[in-house]
Amino acid sequence: MSAPVAAGAAEALDAETFGLLLDTIRTFVRDRLIPAEAEVDATDHVPAALVTEMRELGLYGLTIPTAYGGIGLNVEQSVRAFLALCYAAPVFRSIVGINNGLASWALVHLGTPAQRARYLPPLASGELVGAFCLTEPDSGSDAGALTASARRDGDHYVLNGTKRYITNAPEAGVFLVFARTDPATRDARGVSAFLVDRDTPGLHVGPPERKMGQKGAHLSDVMFDDCRVPAGALLGPEHRGFAIAMQALDRGRLHIAAMCVALAERLIDESVRYAMERVQFGKPIGEHQLVQAMLADSRAEAYAARCMVLDAAVRADQGERVSVEASCAKMFASEMVGRVADRAVQVHGGAGYIAPCVAERLYRDVRIFRLYEGTTQIQQLIIAREMLRAHGRHG
Ligand code: COS
């Protein structure tokens, strides 16, 4: 099975307009999102007014082509936009992120004209929220082992099965669902992708899960019980859905890496501010060399991750396949922000363990990055497998 389409972006925003967009995002983050963070964490709810503002700024459609009402950023620009946006708590990226990547990537690259015309404009505006349904109760890291089925029945498919931990499912209006269309297979072959509207009979959304962090972003199970969809709901070629999911994840992993970098930079700024305010042994703790060592380690690691994600993004824009670079960036950046968050709590001392300290909240928020869109161990597997394959090819 080979990749269904080549990676690479067709469109980009001109430099001046892009600069204005970045300035607008930074101002929005500073004036609107950061002041709302504590309330969102306490209430597990993002105020409707903020969601409306995110829509009006175009944040749901950053990567969707302008022909469909999006902003049409290329990969590097989208990474830079997330580096700016994700200086605020990651709940806000979670709300707009699926529309910008996992739910829209395959539509943009493989959708029929009718599918694009129907779904991309409302996804770009945020009127429609998308969800990406790959994971199942018994199929997480081994995504190719999924058992949800889609049986052909005349000019319909009938879906059955359960999808687990589906981000934005409680709010979603369309679900990109991966299901097995060839019952003779048990692995990555024989899986197809479907666009399923929320109001389709037989589709049920479970209650939101209680999570460790990222309060305000919701996920739940999605169940399919003899859920009939028209044959036109098939996205991309039949039995080629797994490669579609993997390509969407390649792009998603770059965005996760960018988010990790931005949050590390925020945690470092919070740490430096506290280190200059807090006085112990007669001077600000930032003047103690053991505290300086923690700050310096965090700064160097965040810088390394920033360079990685930008390099991978530029390569993607040049048409290179960046599966390995995306996995490297996601793995390094997510592990890095875990260490940075841990040091940020350490710099804050006891105060770092007590709400409403920003370090305490972000420490909880960033833990998911080493798990979702492929655990660190799955990224290692992807990277090492490609190294061994390349060795086999070139001797
Ligand atoms: N781009 C394009 N095609 C890809 C691809 C990619 N990045 N990765 C895999 N494919 C295609 C390949 O073409 C391959 O076909 P060939 O047999 O012709 O090579 C096919 O998909 C199967 O790939 P592979 O053999 O690598 O599948 P495996 O089942 O062995 O393993 C891993 C795949 C482990 C890498 C995959 O299951 C994975 O990424 N798991 C983590 C899932 C995940 O991130 N879940 C989070 C869900 S969203 S929060």
Short mmCIF file of C-alpha atoms and ligand atoms in Angstrom, two decimals:
data_model
loop_
_atom_site.label_atom_id
_atom_site.label_comp_id
_atom_site.label_asym_id
_atom_site.label_seq_id
_atom_site.Cartn_x
_atom_site.Cartn_y
_atom_site.Cartn_z
CA MET A 1 0.00 0.00 0.00
CA SER A 2 1.58 3.32 -0.93
CA ALA A 3 0.68 6.80 0.24
CA PRO A 4 -2.54 8.02 -1.44
CA VAL A 5 -1.20 11.51 -2.15
CA ALA A 6 2.09 13.35 -1.86
CA ALA A 7 2.63 15.70 1.05
CA GLY A 8 3.20 19.40 0.46
CA ALA A 9 1.20 22.59 0.49
CA ALA A 10 -0.12 24.42 -2.51
CA GLU A 11 -0.91 27.78 -1.01
CA ALA A 12 0.62 30.38 1.30
CA LEU A 13 -0.35 33.77 2.67
CA ASP A 14 1.74 36.74 1.51
CA ALA A 15 4.38 37.77 4.05
CA GLU A 16 2.83 41.12 5.01
CA THR A 17 -0.65 39.73 5.65
CA PHE A 18 0.86 36.81 7.52
CA GLY A 19 2.79 39.22 9.76
CA LEU A 20 -0.46 41.04 10.55
CA LEU A 21 -2.16 37.72 11.31
CA LEU A 22 0.61 36.77 13.76
CA ASP A 23 0.33 40.16 15.48
CA THR A 24 -3.43 39.71 15.76
CA ILE A 25 -3.07 36.23 17.25
CA ARG A 26 -0.47 37.44 19.78
CA THR A 27 -2.72 40.31 20.86
CA PHE A 28 -5.71 37.96 21.16
CA VAL A 29 -3.64 35.54 23.25
CA ARG A 30 -2.43 38.29 25.58
CA ASP A 31 -5.69 40.24 25.95
CA ARG A 32 -8.39 37.57 25.71
CA LEU A 33 -7.14 34.00 26.10
CA ILE A 34 -4.60 34.23 28.92
CA PRO A 35 -6.96 36.24 31.17
CA ALA A 36 -9.66 33.55 30.63
CA GLU A 37 -7.45 30.52 31.39
CA ALA A 38 -8.11 30.16 35.12
CA GLU A 39 -11.87 30.40 34.68
CA VAL A 40 -11.83 27.83 31.87
CA ASP A 41 -9.80 25.46 34.06
CA ALA A 42 -12.17 25.92 36.99
CA THR A 43 -15.42 25.58 35.02
CA ASP A 44 -14.35 23.08 32.31
CA HIS A 45 -16.03 25.43 29.86
CA VAL A 46 -14.80 27.91 27.24
CA PRO A 47 -17.12 30.95 27.18
CA ALA A 48 -19.20 31.18 24.00
CA ALA A 49 -17.97 34.74 23.41
CA LEU A 50 -14.39 33.48 23.10
CA VAL A 51 -15.41 30.74 20.68
CA THR A 52 -17.14 33.39 18.57
CA GLU A 53 -14.00 35.53 18.60
CA MET A 54 -11.87 32.54 17.57
CA ARG A 55 -14.25 31.98 14.65
CA GLU A 56 -14.14 35.61 13.62
CA LEU A 57 -10.33 35.59 13.66
CA GLY A 58 -10.35 32.64 11.25
CA LEU A 59 -8.61 30.30 13.70
CA TYR A 60 -10.72 27.29 12.69
CA GLY A 61 -9.63 27.60 9.06
CA LEU A 62 -5.95 28.54 9.24
CA THR A 63 -4.86 25.64 7.01
CA ILE A 64 -7.99 25.34 4.86
CA PRO A 65 -7.58 26.78 1.32
CA THR A 66 -8.92 30.27 0.66
CA ALA A 67 -11.18 28.82 -2.06
CA TYR A 68 -13.18 27.26 0.79
CA GLY A 69 -13.15 30.25 3.10
CA GLY A 70 -10.00 29.36 5.04
CA ILE A 71 -6.82 31.41 5.47
CA GLY A 72 -4.70 29.05 3.35
CA LEU A 73 -1.50 28.96 5.41
CA ASN A 74 1.32 26.72 4.23
CA VAL A 75 2.88 24.28 6.70
CA GLU A 76 5.55 26.64 8.03
CA GLN A 77 3.01 29.43 8.47
CA SER A 78 0.60 27.11 10.25
CA VAL A 79 3.39 26.06 12.61
CA ARG A 80 4.26 29.71 13.27
CA ALA A 81 0.58 30.49 13.88
CA PHE A 82 0.38 27.69 16.46
CA LEU A 83 3.66 28.87 18.05
CA ALA A 84 1.84 32.17 18.63
CA LEU A 85 -1.60 30.79 19.60
CA CYS A 86 -0.32 28.08 21.94
CA TYR A 87 1.40 30.52 24.26
CA ALA A 88 -2.06 30.39 25.84
CA ALA A 89 -3.37 27.23 27.54
CA PRO A 90 -3.68 24.32 25.09
CA VAL A 91 -7.45 24.01 25.53
CA PHE A 92 -7.87 26.79 22.97
CA ARG A 93 -5.80 24.99 20.34
CA SER A 94 -7.68 21.81 21.08
CA ILE A 95 -10.95 23.51 20.20
CA VAL A 96 -9.76 24.75 16.77
CA GLY A 97 -7.00 22.22 16.11
CA ILE A 98 -8.94 19.27 14.71
CA ASN A 99 -10.63 21.45 12.06
CA ASN A 100 -7.16 22.62 11.02
CA GLY A 101 -5.60 19.21 10.70
CA LEU A 102 -6.89 15.75 11.43
CA ALA A 103 -10.47 16.42 10.29
CA SER A 104 -9.71 18.55 7.24
CA TRP A 105 -6.40 17.27 5.83
CA ALA A 106 -7.91 14.34 3.94
CA LEU A 107 -10.86 16.42 2.74
CA VAL A 108 -8.52 19.05 1.29
CA HIS A 109 -6.29 16.49 -0.42
CA LEU A 110 -8.67 13.67 -1.32
CA GLY A 111 -12.24 14.93 -1.02
CA THR A 112 -14.52 14.94 -4.04
CA PRO A 113 -15.63 18.41 -5.20
CA ALA A 114 -19.01 17.74 -3.57
CA GLN A 115 -17.42 16.70 -0.23
CA ARG A 116 -15.12 19.73 -0.20
CA ALA A 117 -17.92 22.14 -1.06
CA ARG A 118 -20.16 20.69 1.63
CA TYR A 119 -17.74 20.40 4.54
CA LEU A 120 -14.74 22.71 4.11
CA PRO A 121 -16.48 26.12 4.29
CA PRO A 122 -18.30 25.39 7.58
CA LEU A 123 -15.15 23.73 9.00
CA ALA A 124 -13.12 26.82 8.05
CA SER A 125 -15.61 29.18 9.69
CA GLY A 126 -15.98 27.00 12.80
CA GLU A 127 -19.71 26.70 12.24
CA LEU A 128 -19.03 22.96 11.96
CA VAL A 129 -16.66 21.15 14.34
CA GLY A 130 -14.88 18.05 13.07
CA ALA A 131 -13.70 14.97 14.97
CA PHE A 132 -11.14 12.30 14.00
CA CYS A 133 -12.25 8.79 14.96
CA LEU A 134 -9.35 6.33 14.78
CA THR A 135 -8.72 5.02 18.32
CA GLU A 136 -10.88 2.20 19.71
CA PRO A 137 -11.12 0.44 23.09
CA ASP A 138 -8.77 -2.34 21.88
CA SER A 139 -6.85 -0.43 19.20
CA GLY A 140 -4.73 2.50 20.36
CA SER A 141 -1.04 2.38 19.41
CA ASP A 142 -1.83 -0.53 17.08
CA ALA A 143 -4.17 1.60 15.01
CA GLY A 144 -4.14 -0.88 12.11
CA ALA A 145 -5.89 -3.46 14.30
CA LEU A 146 -9.12 -1.47 14.46
CA THR A 147 -12.31 -3.51 14.38
CA ALA A 148 -15.05 -0.97 13.66
CA SER A 149 -16.66 -2.24 10.49
CA ALA A 150 -18.27 -0.70 7.42
CA ARG A 151 -20.24 -3.28 5.46
CA ARG A 152 -21.28 -2.40 1.92
CA ASP A 153 -25.04 -2.70 1.45
CA GLY A 154 -26.20 -1.54 -2.00
CA ASP A 155 -25.41 2.14 -2.32
CA HIS A 156 -24.77 2.47 1.44
CA TYR A 157 -22.25 1.36 4.04
CA VAL A 158 -23.39 0.16 7.45
CA LEU A 159 -21.04 1.14 10.31
CA ASN A 160 -20.70 -0.71 13.59
CA GLY A 161 -18.21 -0.33 16.43
CA THR A 162 -16.94 2.04 19.11
CA LYS A 163 -14.37 4.82 18.87
CA ARG A 164 -12.63 5.97 22.07
CA TYR A 165 -11.23 9.26 23.45
CA ILE A 166 -12.50 11.27 20.50
CA THR A 167 -11.49 14.92 20.92
CA ASN A 168 -14.34 17.41 20.42
CA ALA A 169 -16.89 14.58 19.98
CA PRO A 170 -19.40 16.27 22.32
CA GLU A 171 -19.39 19.37 20.10
CA ALA A 172 -18.68 17.79 16.69
CA GLY A 173 -21.02 17.96 13.72
CA VAL A 174 -19.01 15.68 11.42
CA PHE A 175 -16.89 12.64 12.25
CA LEU A 176 -14.06 11.33 10.09
CA VAL A 177 -14.37 7.63 10.89
CA PHE A 178 -11.91 4.86 10.09
CA ALA A 179 -13.59 1.48 9.70
CA ARG A 180 -12.75 -1.88 8.19
CA THR A 181 -14.33 -2.39 4.76
CA ASP A 182 -12.53 -5.65 3.98
CA PRO A 183 -13.56 -8.19 6.64
CA ALA A 184 -10.88 -10.61 5.42
CA THR A 185 -8.14 -8.33 6.81
CA ARG A 186 -6.97 -7.79 10.41
CA ASP A 187 -4.26 -5.17 9.85
CA ALA A 188 -3.76 -1.77 8.23
CA ARG A 189 -5.02 -3.06 4.89
CA GLY A 190 -8.76 -3.06 4.32
CA VAL A 191 -9.56 0.11 6.30
CA SER A 192 -11.50 3.01 4.76
CA ALA A 193 -12.34 6.58 5.79
CA PHE A 194 -15.90 7.93 6.04
CA LEU A 195 -17.46 11.32 6.69
CA VAL A 196 -20.39 10.77 9.05
CA ASP A 197 -22.79 13.55 10.02
CA ARG A 198 -23.73 13.77 13.67
CA ASP A 199 -27.46 13.40 13.06
CA THR A 200 -27.05 10.08 11.21
CA PRO A 201 -29.30 7.49 12.87
CA GLY A 202 -27.19 4.90 14.71
CA LEU A 203 -24.43 7.38 15.72
CA HIS A 204 -24.28 7.97 19.47
CA VAL A 205 -21.90 10.22 21.42
CA GLY A 206 -21.05 9.18 24.99
CA PRO A 207 -20.67 11.49 27.99
CA PRO A 208 -17.45 13.56 28.25
CA GLU A 209 -14.55 11.88 30.12
CA ARG A 210 -13.02 13.43 33.24
CA LYS A 211 -9.44 14.33 32.37
CA MET A 212 -6.23 15.29 34.19
CA GLY A 213 -5.85 18.59 32.33
CA GLN A 214 -6.94 20.71 29.38
CA LYS A 215 -10.25 21.51 31.10
CA GLY A 216 -12.69 23.06 28.64
CA ALA A 217 -11.72 20.67 25.85
CA HIS A 218 -13.92 17.61 25.78
CA LEU A 219 -13.60 14.06 24.53
CA SER A 220 -15.85 11.03 24.62
CA ASP A 221 -16.67 7.69 23.01
CA VAL A 222 -18.53 7.59 19.70
CA MET A 223 -20.64 4.51 19.03
CA PHE A 224 -21.96 3.24 15.70
CA ASP A 225 -24.92 0.90 15.81
CA ASP A 226 -26.03 -0.14 12.31
CA CYS A 227 -25.29 3.42 11.23
CA ARG A 228 -26.11 3.70 7.50
CA VAL A 229 -24.19 6.23 5.43
CA PRO A 230 -24.44 6.75 1.67
CA ALA A 231 -21.58 5.43 -0.49
CA GLY A 232 -20.74 9.10 -1.13
CA ALA A 233 -19.56 9.35 2.49
CA LEU A 234 -16.44 7.35 1.59
CA LEU A 235 -13.42 9.70 1.66
CA GLY A 236 -10.56 8.69 -0.61
CA PRO A 237 -10.15 5.25 -2.15
CA GLU A 238 -11.81 2.25 -0.52
CA HIS A 239 -9.41 0.17 1.65
CA ARG A 240 -6.83 3.02 1.69
CA GLY A 241 -8.01 4.76 4.83
CA PHE A 242 -5.08 3.76 7.04
CA ALA A 243 -2.52 5.63 4.96
CA ILE A 244 -4.88 8.62 4.97
CA ALA A 245 -4.97 8.54 8.78
CA MET A 246 -1.17 8.27 8.95
CA GLN A 247 -0.64 11.22 6.61
CA ALA A 248 -3.07 13.34 8.60
CA LEU A 249 -1.16 12.37 11.75
CA ASP A 250 2.15 13.39 10.16
CA ARG A 251 0.78 16.91 9.86
CA GLY A 252 -0.96 16.78 13.23
CA ARG A 253 2.29 15.78 14.95
CA LEU A 254 4.00 18.92 13.65
CA HIS A 255 1.25 21.03 15.14
CA ILE A 256 1.54 19.19 18.46
CA ALA A 257 5.30 19.83 18.44
CA ALA A 258 4.69 23.55 17.81
CA MET A 259 2.23 23.63 20.69
CA CYS A 260 4.81 22.01 23.00
CA VAL A 261 7.40 24.64 22.06
CA ALA A 262 5.00 27.53 22.66
CA LEU A 263 3.95 26.17 26.05
CA ALA A 264 7.57 25.59 27.03
CA GLU A 265 8.30 29.22 26.19
CA ARG A 266 5.35 30.31 28.33
CA LEU A 267 6.50 28.13 31.24
CA ILE A 268 10.02 29.54 30.95
CA ASP A 269 8.70 33.13 31.00
CA GLU A 270 6.59 32.31 34.07
CA SER A 271 9.63 30.73 35.73
CA VAL A 272 11.92 33.68 35.02
CA ARG A 273 9.33 36.15 36.32
CA TYR A 274 8.92 34.18 39.54
CA ALA A 275 12.67 33.66 39.92
CA MET A 276 13.23 37.41 39.80
CA GLU A 277 10.41 38.15 42.30
CA ARG A 278 10.93 35.46 44.89
CA VAL A 279 13.62 36.26 47.44
CA GLN A 280 15.40 33.59 49.49
CA PHE A 281 18.76 33.69 51.25
CA GLY A 282 18.71 37.47 50.80
CA LYS A 283 18.41 37.66 47.00
CA PRO A 284 16.04 36.70 44.15
CA ILE A 285 16.18 32.94 43.63
CA GLY A 286 17.10 33.60 39.98
CA GLU A 287 20.47 34.76 41.23
CA HIS A 288 21.16 31.32 42.70
CA GLN A 289 23.10 29.21 40.26
CA LEU A 290 21.12 26.00 40.82
CA VAL A 291 17.95 27.83 39.76
CA GLN A 292 19.80 29.35 36.81
CA ALA A 293 20.78 25.85 35.68
CA MET A 294 17.13 24.83 35.48
CA LEU A 295 16.22 27.95 33.52
CA ALA A 296 19.13 27.47 31.12
CA ASP A 297 18.37 23.80 30.48
CA SER A 298 14.76 24.68 29.69
CA ARG A 299 15.75 27.51 27.37
CA ALA A 300 18.21 25.38 25.40
CA GLU A 301 15.77 22.48 25.02
CA ALA A 302 12.88 24.71 23.94
CA TYR A 303 15.14 26.35 21.36
CA ALA A 304 16.20 22.97 19.99
CA ALA A 305 12.58 21.88 19.63
CA ARG A 306 11.64 25.18 17.94
CA CYS A 307 14.40 24.65 15.36
CA MET A 308 13.26 21.06 14.74
CA VAL A 309 9.62 21.85 14.13
CA LEU A 310 10.38 24.78 11.84
CA ASP A 311 12.89 22.74 9.84
CA ALA A 312 10.37 19.92 9.38
CA ALA A 313 7.68 22.40 8.34
CA VAL A 314 9.91 24.03 5.72
CA ARG A 315 10.78 20.59 4.33
CA ALA A 316 7.08 19.71 4.13
CA ASP A 317 6.45 22.90 2.14
CA GLN A 318 9.22 21.86 -0.23
CA GLY A 319 7.29 18.65 -0.94
CA GLU A 320 9.43 16.31 1.15
CA ARG A 321 7.76 13.46 3.01
CA VAL A 322 8.39 14.36 6.64
CA SER A 323 6.95 11.41 8.57
CA VAL A 324 10.24 10.83 10.38
CA GLU A 325 10.92 14.51 11.01
CA ALA A 326 7.36 14.97 12.31
CA SER A 327 7.83 12.02 14.66
CA CYS A 328 11.24 13.33 15.79
CA ALA A 329 9.81 16.79 16.45
CA LYS A 330 6.71 15.46 18.23
CA MET A 331 8.74 13.06 20.36
CA PHE A 332 11.44 15.56 21.34
CA ALA A 333 9.10 18.52 21.86
CA SER A 334 6.55 16.61 23.95
CA GLU A 335 9.24 15.08 26.19
CA MET A 336 10.95 18.47 26.36
CA VAL A 337 7.84 20.33 27.53
CA GLY A 338 7.30 17.67 30.19
CA ARG A 339 10.77 18.40 31.58
CA VAL A 340 10.27 22.15 31.26
CA ALA A 341 6.93 21.98 33.10
CA ASP A 342 8.51 19.89 35.83
CA ARG A 343 11.34 22.41 36.26
CA ALA A 344 8.83 25.28 36.23
CA VAL A 345 7.03 23.69 39.19
CA GLN A 346 10.43 23.18 40.88
CA VAL A 347 11.42 26.83 40.39
CA HIS A 348 8.10 27.88 41.93
CA GLY A 349 8.72 25.62 44.93
CA GLY A 350 5.65 24.84 47.03
CA ALA A 351 3.70 27.54 45.19
CA GLY A 352 4.12 25.49 42.01
CA TYR A 353 1.96 22.74 43.49
CA ILE A 354 -0.88 25.03 44.50
CA ALA A 355 -3.67 26.39 42.28
CA PRO A 356 -3.98 28.90 40.69
CA CYS A 357 -0.27 28.79 39.80
CA VAL A 358 0.13 28.72 35.99
CA ALA A 359 2.93 26.15 36.29
CA GLU A 360 0.63 23.81 38.25
CA ARG A 361 -2.09 24.03 35.58
CA LEU A 362 0.21 23.70 32.58
CA TYR A 363 2.05 20.79 34.25
CA ARG A 364 -1.26 18.89 34.11
CA ASP A 365 -2.11 20.16 30.63
CA VAL A 366 1.11 19.09 28.91
CA ARG A 367 1.10 15.47 30.12
CA ILE A 368 -1.14 14.38 27.26
CA PHE A 369 1.36 15.41 24.58
CA ARG A 370 3.55 12.34 25.21
CA LEU A 371 0.47 10.16 24.71
CA TYR A 372 -1.87 11.35 22.00
CA GLU A 373 -1.31 11.40 18.23
CA GLY A 374 1.12 8.55 18.91
CA THR A 375 2.97 7.89 22.18
CA THR A 376 6.69 8.61 22.48
CA GLN A 377 7.24 4.86 22.07
CA ILE A 378 5.30 4.86 18.77
CA GLN A 379 7.36 7.81 17.49
CA GLN A 380 10.52 5.85 18.38
CA LEU A 381 9.18 2.89 16.45
CA ILE A 382 8.36 5.01 13.37
CA ILE A 383 11.78 6.71 13.42
CA ALA A 384 13.80 3.53 13.96
CA ARG A 385 11.85 1.52 11.39
CA GLU A 386 12.61 4.12 8.75
CA MET A 387 16.30 4.11 9.71
CA LEU A 388 16.45 0.35 9.29
CA ARG A 389 14.53 0.52 5.98
CA ALA A 390 16.89 3.20 4.66
CA HIS A 391 19.85 1.03 5.67
CA GLY A 392 18.27 -1.86 3.77
CA ARG A 393 17.82 0.32 0.69
CA HIS A 394 21.28 1.84 0.67
CA GLY A 395 23.36 -0.90 2.33
N1 COS B 1 2.28 8.29 5.30
C1 COS B 1 1.73 7.60 4.29
N2 COS B 1 1.45 6.29 4.35
C2 COS B 1 1.75 5.67 5.50
C3 COS B 1 2.32 6.30 6.59
C4 COS B 1 2.59 7.69 6.46
N3 COS B 1 3.13 8.39 7.47
N4 COS B 1 2.51 5.43 7.57
C5 COS B 1 2.05 4.25 7.14
N5 COS B 1 1.58 4.41 5.87
C6 COS B 1 1.00 3.37 5.02
C7 COS B 1 2.10 2.65 4.38
O1 COS B 1 1.95 2.90 3.00
C8 COS B 1 1.91 1.19 4.73
O2 COS B 1 1.77 0.51 3.55
P1 COS B 1 2.94 -0.47 2.99
O3 COS B 1 2.63 -1.78 3.63
O4 COS B 1 2.71 -0.43 1.53
O5 COS B 1 4.25 0.11 3.43
C9 COS B 1 0.61 1.11 5.51
O6 COS B 1 0.19 2.48 5.79
C10 COS B 1 0.73 0.37 6.81
O7 COS B 1 1.77 0.98 7.52
P2 COS B 1 2.61 0.19 8.59
O8 COS B 1 3.05 -1.11 8.01
O9 COS B 1 3.66 1.13 9.08
O10 COS B 1 1.51 -0.09 9.72
P3 COS B 1 1.72 -0.75 11.15
O11 COS B 1 0.38 -1.25 11.52
O12 COS B 1 2.88 -1.66 11.17
O13 COS B 1 2.16 0.43 12.16
C11 COS B 1 2.04 2.56 13.26
C12 COS B 1 1.78 1.68 12.05
C13 COS B 1 2.46 1.88 14.55
C14 COS B 1 3.11 3.54 12.85
C15 COS B 1 0.68 3.20 13.43
O14 COS B 1 -0.27 2.23 13.85
C16 COS B 1 0.64 4.38 14.33
O15 COS B 1 1.03 5.48 13.97
N6 COS B 1 0.10 4.18 15.56
C17 COS B 1 -0.19 5.25 16.45
C18 COS B 1 -1.57 5.71 16.17
C19 COS B 1 -1.83 7.07 16.70
O16 COS B 1 -1.07 7.99 16.54
N7 COS B 1 -2.98 7.19 17.34
C20 COS B 1 -3.45 8.40 17.81
C21 COS B 1 -4.81 8.60 17.25
S1 COS B 1 -5.27 10.27 17.14
S2 COS B 1 -5.11 10.96 18.97
#
